[in-house]
Amino acid sequence: MASERHSKTRAAHHAGTTPDGEAPWVALEMTVPTDRDHASVVALVECTLVELTHEAVGVVFVAHQVGRSTRTQYVTRDDVGEQLQKRRFDDRLGWQETTIPRRAVRNELITQLTRSPSTSTAEQSGVEAARESDTFVVKPVRELRTP
C-alpha cells in the first residue's frame, strides 16, 4: 500500500500536479508580515522561481500603504527563466515595465516577503489607520491584470 501511494505521488509530481489534482504552484501564496523564518521565505521564493520557469504563471505582490497601493508582477521572458518582465502598477504613477534578471527578482521577493509592515506618519502619531495586509501570490498568466 505504501509503495502504491508513493508511486501515485511520484507520478503526480512528474505530471505537474499534486495527488489531489492541483498544480504545485497553487499553494504558493502568503500575506506579509509573516511569521515564517528567513530560510522558509527563501525556499518559497526558490519554488516560485522554478514554477515561473516551468509553468504559464506569474507572481503578483500587492503592497498597501495609507492612501495608495502598488501591484508588482513578475513573468518569465524566456524559456530558461533568466530574464523576467517586471510590471509595476502604482495608483499614482500608473504602469511601468522593465526586464530584470532572475537573481534581481529573487532578491526583490526575499526583501519584500521578509520586511516588516511599513509604519505611516498617521500610525506613528497615534491615529489608527486601516491597513490591509500585503499579499504575495502565484497566478496563471491569463489571470494577471495588464496595462
mmCIF file of C-alpha atoms in Angstrom:
data_model
loop_
_atom_site.group_PDB
_atom_site.id
_atom_site.type_symbol
_atom_site.label_atom_id
_atom_site.label_comp_id
_atom_site.label_asym_id
_atom_site.label_seq_id
_atom_site.Cartn_x
_atom_site.Cartn_y
_atom_site.Cartn_z
ATOM 1 C CA MET A 1 0.000 0.000 0.000
ATOM 2 C CA ALA A 2 2.744 2.469 0.924
ATOM 3 C CA SER A 3 4.590 1.782 -2.316
ATOM 4 C CA GLU A 4 1.363 2.311 -4.276
ATOM 5 C CA ARG A 5 0.820 5.664 -2.559
ATOM 6 C CA HIS A 6 4.476 6.607 -3.218
ATOM 7 C CA SER A 7 4.058 5.706 -6.905
ATOM 8 C CA LYS A 8 0.946 7.884 -7.198
ATOM 9 C CA THR A 9 2.731 10.778 -5.519
ATOM 10 C CA ARG A 10 5.769 10.390 -7.786
ATOM 11 C CA ALA A 11 3.562 10.127 -10.903
ATOM 12 C CA ALA A 12 1.639 13.224 -9.866
ATOM 13 C CA HIS A 13 4.921 15.095 -9.354
ATOM 14 C CA HIS A 14 6.132 14.154 -12.833
ATOM 15 C CA ALA A 15 2.782 15.165 -14.326
ATOM 16 C CA GLY A 16 2.994 18.599 -12.691
ATOM 17 C CA THR A 17 0.124 18.116 -10.235
ATOM 18 C CA THR A 18 -0.310 17.051 -6.643
ATOM 19 C CA PRO A 19 -2.123 13.810 -5.690
ATOM 20 C CA ASP A 20 -5.376 15.788 -5.276
ATOM 21 C CA GLY A 21 -5.079 17.096 -8.858
ATOM 22 C CA GLU A 22 -3.899 20.641 -8.116
ATOM 23 C CA ALA A 23 -0.827 22.175 -9.703
ATOM 24 C CA PRO A 24 2.120 22.587 -7.266
ATOM 25 C CA TRP A 25 2.133 26.381 -7.583
ATOM 26 C CA VAL A 26 -1.454 26.707 -6.304
ATOM 27 C CA ALA A 27 -0.208 26.784 -2.692
ATOM 28 C CA LEU A 28 2.415 29.475 -3.311
ATOM 29 C CA GLU A 29 0.888 32.451 -1.561
ATOM 30 C CA MET A 30 1.494 34.424 1.592
ATOM 31 C CA THR A 31 0.482 37.542 3.474
ATOM 32 C CA VAL A 32 3.084 39.986 4.767
ATOM 33 C CA PRO A 33 4.157 40.421 7.501
ATOM 34 C CA THR A 34 4.604 36.727 8.120
ATOM 35 C CA ASP A 35 5.837 34.591 10.965
ATOM 36 C CA ARG A 36 7.952 32.446 8.611
ATOM 37 C CA ASP A 37 11.675 32.326 9.252
ATOM 38 C CA HIS A 38 14.134 33.619 6.649
ATOM 39 C CA ALA A 39 15.028 30.129 5.360
ATOM 40 C CA SER A 40 11.354 29.341 4.782
ATOM 41 C CA VAL A 41 10.855 32.575 2.808
ATOM 42 C CA VAL A 42 13.930 31.834 0.681
ATOM 43 C CA ALA A 43 12.588 28.314 -0.026
ATOM 44 C CA LEU A 44 9.215 29.773 -1.043
ATOM 45 C CA VAL A 45 10.904 32.239 -3.415
ATOM 46 C CA GLU A 46 13.060 29.474 -4.933
ATOM 47 C CA CYS A 47 9.974 27.290 -5.512
ATOM 48 C CA THR A 48 8.225 30.262 -7.079
ATOM 49 C CA LEU A 49 11.106 30.907 -9.480
ATOM 50 C CA VAL A 50 11.078 27.246 -10.548
ATOM 51 C CA GLU A 51 7.342 27.428 -11.241
ATOM 52 C CA LEU A 52 7.811 30.639 -13.258
ATOM 53 C CA THR A 53 10.264 28.771 -15.454
ATOM 54 C CA HIS A 54 8.133 25.651 -15.975
ATOM 55 C CA GLU A 55 4.533 26.870 -15.928
ATOM 56 C CA ALA A 56 2.499 29.679 -17.515
ATOM 57 C CA VAL A 57 2.282 31.549 -14.223
ATOM 58 C CA GLY A 58 3.301 34.900 -12.834
ATOM 59 C CA VAL A 59 3.947 36.319 -9.385
ATOM 60 C CA VAL A 60 1.878 39.169 -8.001
ATOM 61 C CA PHE A 61 2.964 41.164 -4.946
ATOM 62 C CA VAL A 62 0.500 43.786 -3.732
ATOM 63 C CA ALA A 63 1.748 46.310 -1.166
ATOM 64 C CA HIS A 64 -0.675 48.580 0.679
ATOM 65 C CA GLN A 65 0.201 51.883 2.251
ATOM 66 C CA VAL A 66 -2.094 54.507 3.656
ATOM 67 C CA GLY A 67 -3.832 56.113 0.699
ATOM 68 C CA ARG A 68 -2.214 54.016 -2.034
ATOM 69 C CA SER A 69 -1.209 50.577 -3.197
ATOM 70 C CA THR A 70 1.290 49.095 -5.629
ATOM 71 C CA ARG A 71 0.990 45.878 -7.612
ATOM 72 C CA THR A 72 4.175 44.264 -8.896
ATOM 73 C CA GLN A 73 4.052 41.329 -11.308
ATOM 74 C CA TYR A 74 6.916 39.110 -12.435
ATOM 75 C CA VAL A 75 6.561 36.999 -15.585
ATOM 76 C CA THR A 76 9.218 34.921 -17.373
ATOM 77 C CA ARG A 77 10.522 36.425 -20.620
ATOM 78 C CA ASP A 78 12.433 33.409 -21.957
ATOM 79 C CA ASP A 79 12.385 29.602 -21.812
ATOM 80 C CA VAL A 80 15.249 29.449 -19.340
ATOM 81 C CA GLY A 81 13.722 31.954 -16.930
ATOM 82 C CA GLU A 82 16.884 34.034 -16.621
ATOM 83 C CA GLN A 83 15.139 37.246 -17.716
ATOM 84 C CA LEU A 84 11.802 38.262 -16.230
ATOM 85 C CA GLN A 85 9.431 41.041 -17.041
ATOM 86 C CA LYS A 86 8.639 43.234 -14.063
ATOM 87 C CA ARG A 87 5.337 45.081 -14.359
ATOM 88 C CA ARG A 88 4.598 47.589 -11.634
ATOM 89 C CA PHE A 89 1.337 49.445 -11.157
ATOM 90 C CA ASP A 90 1.185 52.339 -8.739
ATOM 91 C CA ASP A 91 -2.142 54.084 -8.051
ATOM 92 C CA ARG A 92 -0.443 57.439 -8.580
ATOM 93 C CA LEU A 93 2.056 56.673 -11.362
ATOM 94 C CA GLY A 94 0.320 54.020 -13.469
ATOM 95 C CA TRP A 95 2.105 51.091 -15.182
ATOM 96 C CA GLN A 96 5.866 50.719 -15.608
ATOM 97 C CA GLU A 97 7.555 47.727 -17.263
ATOM 98 C CA THR A 98 11.181 46.607 -17.230
ATOM 99 C CA THR A 99 13.155 43.437 -17.877
ATOM 100 C CA ILE A 100 15.314 42.257 -14.993
ATOM 101 C CA PRO A 101 17.493 39.208 -14.296
ATOM 102 C CA ARG A 102 16.227 36.262 -12.254
ATOM 103 C CA ARG A 103 18.710 36.988 -9.433
ATOM 104 C CA ALA A 104 17.299 40.504 -9.032
ATOM 105 C CA VAL A 105 13.745 39.104 -8.851
ATOM 106 C CA ARG A 106 14.900 36.610 -6.223
ATOM 107 C CA ASN A 107 16.439 39.380 -4.127
ATOM 108 C CA GLU A 108 13.414 41.681 -4.507
ATOM 109 C CA LEU A 109 10.953 38.960 -3.496
ATOM 110 C CA ILE A 110 13.000 37.930 -0.463
ATOM 111 C CA THR A 111 13.243 41.568 0.623
ATOM 112 C CA GLN A 112 9.509 42.169 0.128
ATOM 113 C CA LEU A 113 8.492 38.996 1.953
ATOM 114 C CA THR A 114 10.811 39.451 4.946
ATOM 115 C CA ARG A 115 10.193 43.112 5.646
ATOM 116 C CA SER A 116 8.103 44.466 8.481
ATOM 117 C CA PRO A 117 4.905 46.314 7.697
ATOM 118 C CA SER A 118 5.538 49.947 6.819
ATOM 119 C CA THR A 119 4.735 52.481 9.502
ATOM 120 C CA SER A 120 2.969 55.585 8.267
ATOM 121 C CA THR A 121 3.086 59.008 9.878
ATOM 122 C CA ALA A 122 -0.578 58.630 10.800
ATOM 123 C CA GLU A 123 0.189 55.411 12.679
ATOM 124 C CA GLN A 124 3.247 56.964 14.331
ATOM 125 C CA SER A 125 1.183 59.876 15.620
ATOM 126 C CA GLY A 126 -1.309 57.511 17.236
ATOM 127 C CA VAL A 127 -4.071 57.877 14.651
ATOM 128 C CA GLU A 128 -5.400 54.407 13.832
ATOM 129 C CA ALA A 129 -5.301 53.770 10.102
ATOM 130 C CA ALA A 130 -6.990 50.839 8.422
ATOM 131 C CA ARG A 131 -4.293 48.735 6.811
ATOM 132 C CA GLU A 132 -4.670 45.759 4.553
ATOM 133 C CA SER A 133 -2.036 43.050 4.601
ATOM 134 C CA ASP A 134 0.414 42.933 1.720
ATOM 135 C CA THR A 135 -0.024 39.799 -0.375
ATOM 136 C CA PHE A 136 2.134 37.525 -2.495
ATOM 137 C CA VAL A 137 0.514 35.000 -4.816
ATOM 138 C CA VAL A 138 1.324 32.925 -7.893
ATOM 139 C CA LYS A 139 -1.410 33.022 -10.558
ATOM 140 C CA PRO A 140 -1.894 31.794 -14.106
ATOM 141 C CA VAL A 141 -0.633 34.412 -16.577
ATOM 142 C CA ARG A 142 -4.133 34.700 -18.083
ATOM 143 C CA GLU A 143 -5.407 35.998 -14.701
ATOM 144 C CA LEU A 144 -2.840 38.770 -14.360
ATOM 145 C CA ARG A 145 -4.007 42.340 -14.831
ATOM 146 C CA THR A 146 -2.179 44.097 -17.609
ATOM 147 C CA PRO A 147 -1.954 47.740 -18.664
#
